[in-house]
Amino acid sequence: MASDMSGCAIRNTIRELRLAHGEMTQQELADRIGVTRQTVNAIELGKYSPSLEVAFQIAEVFRLPLDRVFQYEKPKGRGPNRR
Amino acid sequence: MSFREKTAWISVILLVVLFGPYFGRVALAMAGKAHVHGGTQFAMVAAFVILEIVLRVAIAIQSPRDARAPRDEREDLIDMRATRAAFYVLLGGVLVAIFTLHFPVSVWMLSQFVLFSVVVSELVRFSGQIRMFRRGF
């Protein structure tokens, strides 16, 4: 099951994958991809969308293709995503 | 709480605690109800820098691993966004300072105004960082 993404268009299954990989902690994942634990938590909760580089690194840790870790859902009734 | 969020809290608290009362006194001095010695401004900036260094070193000793770690991409983005907001505040302050040069204001007054702009822009920067760290981004 994908994490609740708080209205974010990008969903992920990082939490489930961590638990499935020997209950890997957020800190362990953060150390392996070179970010802080807080950043991993923000990604998991859908509060922050990582760069492609970090997204690929996460997928590599779990030895899965990127689209098994991250899924894009087109937001309804919204134009292009601009900050 | 991450190392960088802690440093942002330190900066905000120091800015408020040191410069809040200081600018209160400056306002009274401008109204002719108090006196602020010329060297006080320099002393305040020096005190801020010294306390900032001491407190940052103290929390770096507490969590050396976090302190040594380079910023990650989220922390960089948070810093850039907060700095962008602070830039506009500082820009506004500088423009008003330039405008006041056309009026008979003393160098002391002008320097207080410029310092006030710097302090407010730094408050915007660090409080913006804290807000984004708290909500995730």
mmCIF file of C-alpha atoms in Angstrom:
data_model
loop_
_atom_site.group_PDB
_atom_site.id
_atom_site.type_symbol
_atom_site.label_atom_id
_atom_site.label_comp_id
_atom_site.label_asym_id
_atom_site.label_seq_id
_atom_site.Cartn_x
_atom_site.Cartn_y
_atom_site.Cartn_z
ATOM 1 C CA MET A 1 0.000 0.000 0.000
ATOM 2 C CA ALA A 2 1.287 3.414 -0.897
ATOM 3 C CA SER A 3 1.900 6.049 1.722
ATOM 4 C CA ASP A 4 -0.540 8.897 2.215
ATOM 5 C CA MET A 5 0.959 11.689 0.154
ATOM 6 C CA SER A 6 -0.962 14.633 1.606
ATOM 7 C CA GLY A 7 -2.245 15.854 -1.756
ATOM 8 C CA CYS A 8 1.117 15.308 -3.465
ATOM 9 C CA ALA A 9 1.030 13.965 -7.027
ATOM 10 C CA ILE A 10 3.915 11.573 -6.393
ATOM 11 C CA ARG A 11 3.187 8.545 -4.223
ATOM 12 C CA ASN A 12 5.746 6.127 -2.879
ATOM 13 C CA THR A 13 6.071 2.797 -1.158
ATOM 14 C CA ILE A 14 9.291 3.499 0.732
ATOM 15 C CA ARG A 15 7.900 2.745 4.169
ATOM 16 C CA GLU A 16 6.565 -0.635 3.068
ATOM 17 C CA LEU A 17 9.815 -1.433 1.267
ATOM 18 C CA ARG A 18 11.881 -0.515 4.317
ATOM 19 C CA LEU A 19 9.839 -2.802 6.513
ATOM 20 C CA ALA A 20 10.102 -5.578 3.932
ATOM 21 C CA HIS A 21 13.890 -5.196 3.839
ATOM 22 C CA GLY A 22 14.652 -6.331 7.369
ATOM 23 C CA GLU A 23 12.882 -3.396 9.003
ATOM 24 C CA MET A 24 15.467 -0.984 7.668
ATOM 25 C CA THR A 25 15.347 2.284 9.630
ATOM 26 C CA GLN A 26 14.974 5.719 8.068
ATOM 27 C CA GLN A 27 18.488 6.510 9.300
ATOM 28 C CA GLU A 28 19.938 3.431 7.563
ATOM 29 C CA LEU A 29 18.269 4.368 4.294
ATOM 30 C CA ALA A 30 19.372 7.984 4.714
ATOM 31 C CA ASP A 31 22.987 6.901 5.243
ATOM 32 C CA ARG A 32 22.921 4.739 2.134
ATOM 33 C CA ILE A 33 21.651 7.501 -0.138
ATOM 34 C CA GLY A 34 23.501 10.410 1.494
ATOM 35 C CA VAL A 35 20.635 12.488 2.895
ATOM 36 C CA THR A 36 19.407 13.238 6.403
ATOM 37 C CA ARG A 37 16.882 11.073 8.247
ATOM 38 C CA GLN A 38 14.503 14.039 8.229
ATOM 39 C CA THR A 39 14.659 14.142 4.432
ATOM 40 C CA VAL A 40 13.807 10.446 4.164
ATOM 41 C CA ASN A 41 10.873 11.045 6.512
ATOM 42 C CA ALA A 42 9.690 14.026 4.419
ATOM 43 C CA ILE A 43 9.888 11.899 1.244
ATOM 44 C CA GLU A 44 7.994 9.028 2.877
ATOM 45 C CA LEU A 45 5.222 11.340 4.035
ATOM 46 C CA GLY A 46 4.985 12.936 0.602
ATOM 47 C CA LYS A 47 5.970 16.340 1.901
ATOM 48 C CA TYR A 48 9.039 16.514 -0.302
ATOM 49 C CA SER A 49 9.557 15.179 -3.829
ATOM 50 C CA PRO A 50 13.182 14.070 -4.206
ATOM 51 C CA SER A 51 15.406 14.781 -7.200
ATOM 52 C CA LEU A 52 15.671 12.108 -9.880
ATOM 53 C CA GLU A 53 19.137 11.229 -8.563
ATOM 54 C CA VAL A 54 17.898 10.532 -5.039
ATOM 55 C CA ALA A 55 14.825 8.720 -6.376
ATOM 56 C CA PHE A 56 17.049 6.397 -8.429
ATOM 57 C CA GLN A 57 19.343 5.862 -5.443
ATOM 58 C CA ILE A 58 16.368 4.812 -3.289
ATOM 59 C CA ALA A 59 15.173 2.430 -5.992
ATOM 60 C CA GLU A 60 18.692 0.975 -6.218
ATOM 61 C CA VAL A 61 18.812 0.342 -2.464
ATOM 62 C CA PHE A 62 15.681 -1.807 -2.787
ATOM 63 C CA ARG A 63 16.859 -3.286 -6.131
ATOM 64 C CA LEU A 64 13.614 -2.309 -7.800
ATOM 65 C CA PRO A 65 12.733 -0.241 -10.875
ATOM 66 C CA LEU A 66 11.918 3.372 -10.125
ATOM 67 C CA ASP A 67 8.212 3.023 -10.871
ATOM 68 C CA ARG A 68 7.871 0.332 -8.199
ATOM 69 C CA VAL A 69 9.021 2.837 -5.605
ATOM 70 C CA PHE A 70 7.481 6.059 -6.923
ATOM 71 C CA GLN A 71 4.196 6.466 -8.759
ATOM 72 C CA TYR A 72 2.927 9.626 -10.364
ATOM 73 C CA GLU A 73 -0.767 10.452 -10.165
ATOM 74 C CA LYS A 74 -1.952 13.314 -12.289
ATOM 75 C CA PRO A 75 -3.716 15.828 -10.013
ATOM 76 C CA LYS A 76 -7.366 16.391 -10.915
ATOM 77 C CA GLY A 77 -8.388 19.832 -12.176
ATOM 78 C CA ARG A 78 -4.919 21.317 -11.987
ATOM 79 C CA GLY A 79 -2.590 22.652 -14.631
ATOM 80 C CA PRO A 80 1.154 22.046 -14.871
ATOM 81 C CA ASN A 81 2.895 21.709 -11.502
ATOM 82 C CA ARG A 82 4.811 24.953 -10.916
ATOM 83 C CA ARG A 83 6.428 26.252 -7.740
ATOM 84 C CA MET B 1 15.405 17.904 15.183
ATOM 85 C CA SER B 2 18.193 18.144 12.605
ATOM 86 C CA PHE B 3 21.458 19.969 13.221
ATOM 87 C CA ARG B 4 20.532 22.685 10.733
ATOM 88 C CA GLU B 5 17.133 23.252 12.298
ATOM 89 C CA LYS B 6 18.816 23.641 15.675
ATOM 90 C CA THR B 7 21.224 26.242 14.245
ATOM 91 C CA ALA B 8 18.284 28.132 12.734
ATOM 92 C CA TRP B 9 16.553 28.164 16.151
ATOM 93 C CA ILE B 10 19.742 29.464 17.769
ATOM 94 C CA SER B 11 19.940 32.304 15.246
ATOM 95 C CA VAL B 12 16.290 33.288 15.656
ATOM 96 C CA ILE B 13 16.474 33.254 19.450
ATOM 97 C CA LEU B 14 19.705 35.247 19.506
ATOM 98 C CA LEU B 15 18.344 37.813 17.059
ATOM 99 C CA VAL B 16 15.192 38.310 19.102
ATOM 100 C CA VAL B 17 16.864 38.286 22.524
ATOM 101 C CA LEU B 18 19.763 40.561 21.573
ATOM 102 C CA PHE B 19 18.310 42.921 19.004
ATOM 103 C CA GLY B 20 14.733 43.172 20.292
ATOM 104 C CA PRO B 21 15.644 45.172 23.420
ATOM 105 C CA TYR B 22 18.385 46.981 21.506
ATOM 106 C CA PHE B 23 16.059 48.364 18.836
ATOM 107 C CA GLY B 24 13.503 49.158 21.537
ATOM 108 C CA ARG B 25 16.125 51.384 23.137
ATOM 109 C CA VAL B 26 17.091 52.842 19.737
ATOM 110 C CA ALA B 27 13.440 53.767 19.158
ATOM 111 C CA LEU B 28 13.374 55.509 22.547
ATOM 112 C CA ALA B 29 16.617 57.300 21.653
ATOM 113 C CA MET B 30 15.095 58.525 18.394
ATOM 114 C CA ALA B 31 12.190 59.899 20.415
ATOM 115 C CA GLY B 32 14.696 61.635 22.703
ATOM 116 C CA LYS B 33 13.751 59.507 25.722
ATOM 117 C CA ALA B 34 16.966 57.496 26.005
ATOM 118 C CA HIS B 35 20.580 57.477 24.960
ATOM 119 C CA VAL B 36 22.356 54.756 22.980
ATOM 120 C CA HIS B 37 26.113 54.940 22.988
ATOM 121 C CA GLY B 38 27.747 54.832 19.551
ATOM 122 C CA GLY B 39 29.747 51.730 20.358
ATOM 123 C CA THR B 40 26.691 49.748 21.472
ATOM 124 C CA GLN B 41 25.800 48.857 17.899
ATOM 125 C CA PHE B 42 29.201 47.299 17.279
ATOM 126 C CA ALA B 43 29.062 45.532 20.643
ATOM 127 C CA MET B 44 25.664 44.030 19.792
ATOM 128 C CA VAL B 45 26.874 42.692 16.434
ATOM 129 C CA ALA B 46 30.052 41.315 18.058
ATOM 130 C CA ALA B 47 28.014 39.683 20.856
ATOM 131 C CA PHE B 48 25.704 38.100 18.292
ATOM 132 C CA VAL B 49 28.585 36.666 16.253
ATOM 133 C CA ILE B 50 30.428 35.337 19.313
ATOM 134 C CA LEU B 51 27.313 33.759 20.873
ATOM 135 C CA GLU B 52 26.317 32.274 17.540
ATOM 136 C CA ILE B 53 29.734 30.636 17.157
ATOM 137 C CA VAL B 54 29.804 29.375 20.766
ATOM 138 C CA LEU B 55 26.294 27.884 20.605
ATOM 139 C CA ARG B 56 26.855 26.305 17.185
ATOM 140 C CA VAL B 57 30.061 24.708 18.406
ATOM 141 C CA ALA B 58 28.203 23.446 21.495
ATOM 142 C CA ILE B 59 25.520 21.676 19.454
ATOM 143 C CA ALA B 60 28.144 20.402 16.992
ATOM 144 C CA ILE B 61 29.926 18.753 19.943
ATOM 145 C CA GLN B 62 26.610 17.203 21.024
ATOM 146 C CA SER B 63 25.943 15.732 17.583
ATOM 147 C CA PRO B 64 29.253 15.667 15.679
ATOM 148 C CA ARG B 65 28.018 13.268 13.024
ATOM 149 C CA ASP B 66 25.142 15.545 11.983
ATOM 150 C CA ALA B 67 27.388 18.598 12.091
ATOM 151 C CA ARG B 68 29.965 17.025 9.778
ATOM 152 C CA ALA B 69 27.403 15.799 7.255
ATOM 153 C CA PRO B 70 27.077 17.999 4.170
ATOM 154 C CA ARG B 71 23.717 19.573 3.424
ATOM 155 C CA ASP B 72 21.443 17.370 1.407
ATOM 156 C CA GLU B 73 19.282 18.554 -1.491
ATOM 157 C CA ARG B 74 16.217 19.279 0.670
ATOM 158 C CA GLU B 75 18.226 21.370 3.099
ATOM 159 C CA ASP B 76 19.760 23.255 0.158
ATOM 160 C CA LEU B 77 16.317 23.987 -1.286
ATOM 161 C CA ILE B 78 15.022 25.119 2.099
ATOM 162 C CA ASP B 79 17.989 27.457 2.456
ATOM 163 C CA MET B 80 17.509 28.849 -1.057
ATOM 164 C CA ARG B 81 13.802 29.492 -0.552
ATOM 165 C CA ALA B 82 14.309 31.147 2.819
ATOM 166 C CA THR B 83 17.178 33.260 1.471
ATOM 167 C CA ARG B 84 15.050 34.382 -1.475
ATOM 168 C CA ALA B 85 12.349 35.678 0.877
ATOM 169 C CA ALA B 86 14.972 37.398 3.041
ATOM 170 C CA PHE B 87 16.533 39.019 -0.020
ATOM 171 C CA TYR B 88 13.358 40.953 -0.780
ATOM 172 C CA VAL B 89 13.162 42.184 2.801
ATOM 173 C CA LEU B 90 16.781 43.343 2.695
ATOM 174 C CA LEU B 91 16.267 44.914 -0.735
ATOM 175 C CA GLY B 92 13.289 46.879 0.600
ATOM 176 C CA GLY B 93 15.351 48.026 3.580
ATOM 177 C CA VAL B 94 18.237 49.167 1.376
ATOM 178 C CA LEU B 95 15.904 51.080 -0.954
ATOM 179 C CA VAL B 96 14.270 52.863 1.984
ATOM 180 C CA ALA B 97 17.734 53.623 3.406
ATOM 181 C CA ILE B 98 18.749 55.193 0.079
ATOM 182 C CA PHE B 99 15.518 57.201 0.069
ATOM 183 C CA THR B 100 16.158 58.522 3.575
ATOM 184 C CA LEU B 101 19.515 59.927 2.403
ATOM 185 C CA HIS B 102 17.511 62.702 0.750
ATOM 186 C CA PHE B 103 16.349 63.816 4.197
ATOM 187 C CA PRO B 104 18.390 65.276 7.043
ATOM 188 C CA VAL B 105 19.116 62.053 8.921
ATOM 189 C CA SER B 106 22.281 61.416 10.919
ATOM 190 C CA VAL B 107 24.789 58.698 10.060
ATOM 191 C CA TRP B 108 23.893 57.071 13.407
ATOM 192 C CA MET B 109 20.222 56.901 12.424
ATOM 193 C CA LEU B 110 21.028 55.583 8.967
ATOM 194 C CA SER B 111 23.303 52.891 10.369
ATOM 195 C CA GLN B 112 20.565 51.825 12.804
ATOM 196 C CA PHE B 113 18.111 51.561 9.951
ATOM 197 C CA VAL B 114 20.486 49.485 7.822
ATOM 198 C CA LEU B 115 21.211 47.169 10.769
ATOM 199 C CA PHE B 116 17.482 46.870 11.447
ATOM 200 C CA SER B 117 16.958 45.799 7.812
ATOM 201 C CA VAL B 118 19.704 43.191 8.120
ATOM 202 C CA VAL B 119 18.248 41.833 11.385
ATOM 203 C CA VAL B 120 14.703 41.630 9.999
ATOM 204 C CA SER B 121 15.890 39.924 6.803
ATOM 205 C CA GLU B 122 17.870 37.394 8.851
ATOM 206 C CA LEU B 123 14.809 36.769 11.014
ATOM 207 C CA VAL B 124 12.785 36.119 7.861
ATOM 208 C CA ARG B 125 15.495 33.752 6.585
ATOM 209 C CA PHE B 126 15.899 31.670 9.734
ATOM 210 C CA SER B 127 12.209 31.611 10.646
ATOM 211 C CA GLY B 128 11.446 30.572 7.061
ATOM 212 C CA GLN B 129 13.946 27.741 7.363
ATOM 213 C CA ILE B 130 12.359 26.595 10.637
ATOM 214 C CA ARG B 131 8.861 26.710 9.125
ATOM 215 C CA MET B 132 9.968 24.551 6.172
ATOM 216 C CA PHE B 133 11.953 22.145 8.361
ATOM 217 C CA ARG B 134 8.868 21.718 10.592
ATOM 218 C CA ARG B 135 6.401 21.032 7.796
ATOM 219 C CA GLY B 136 8.793 18.832 5.818
ATOM 220 C CA PHE B 137 9.546 21.272 3.008
#
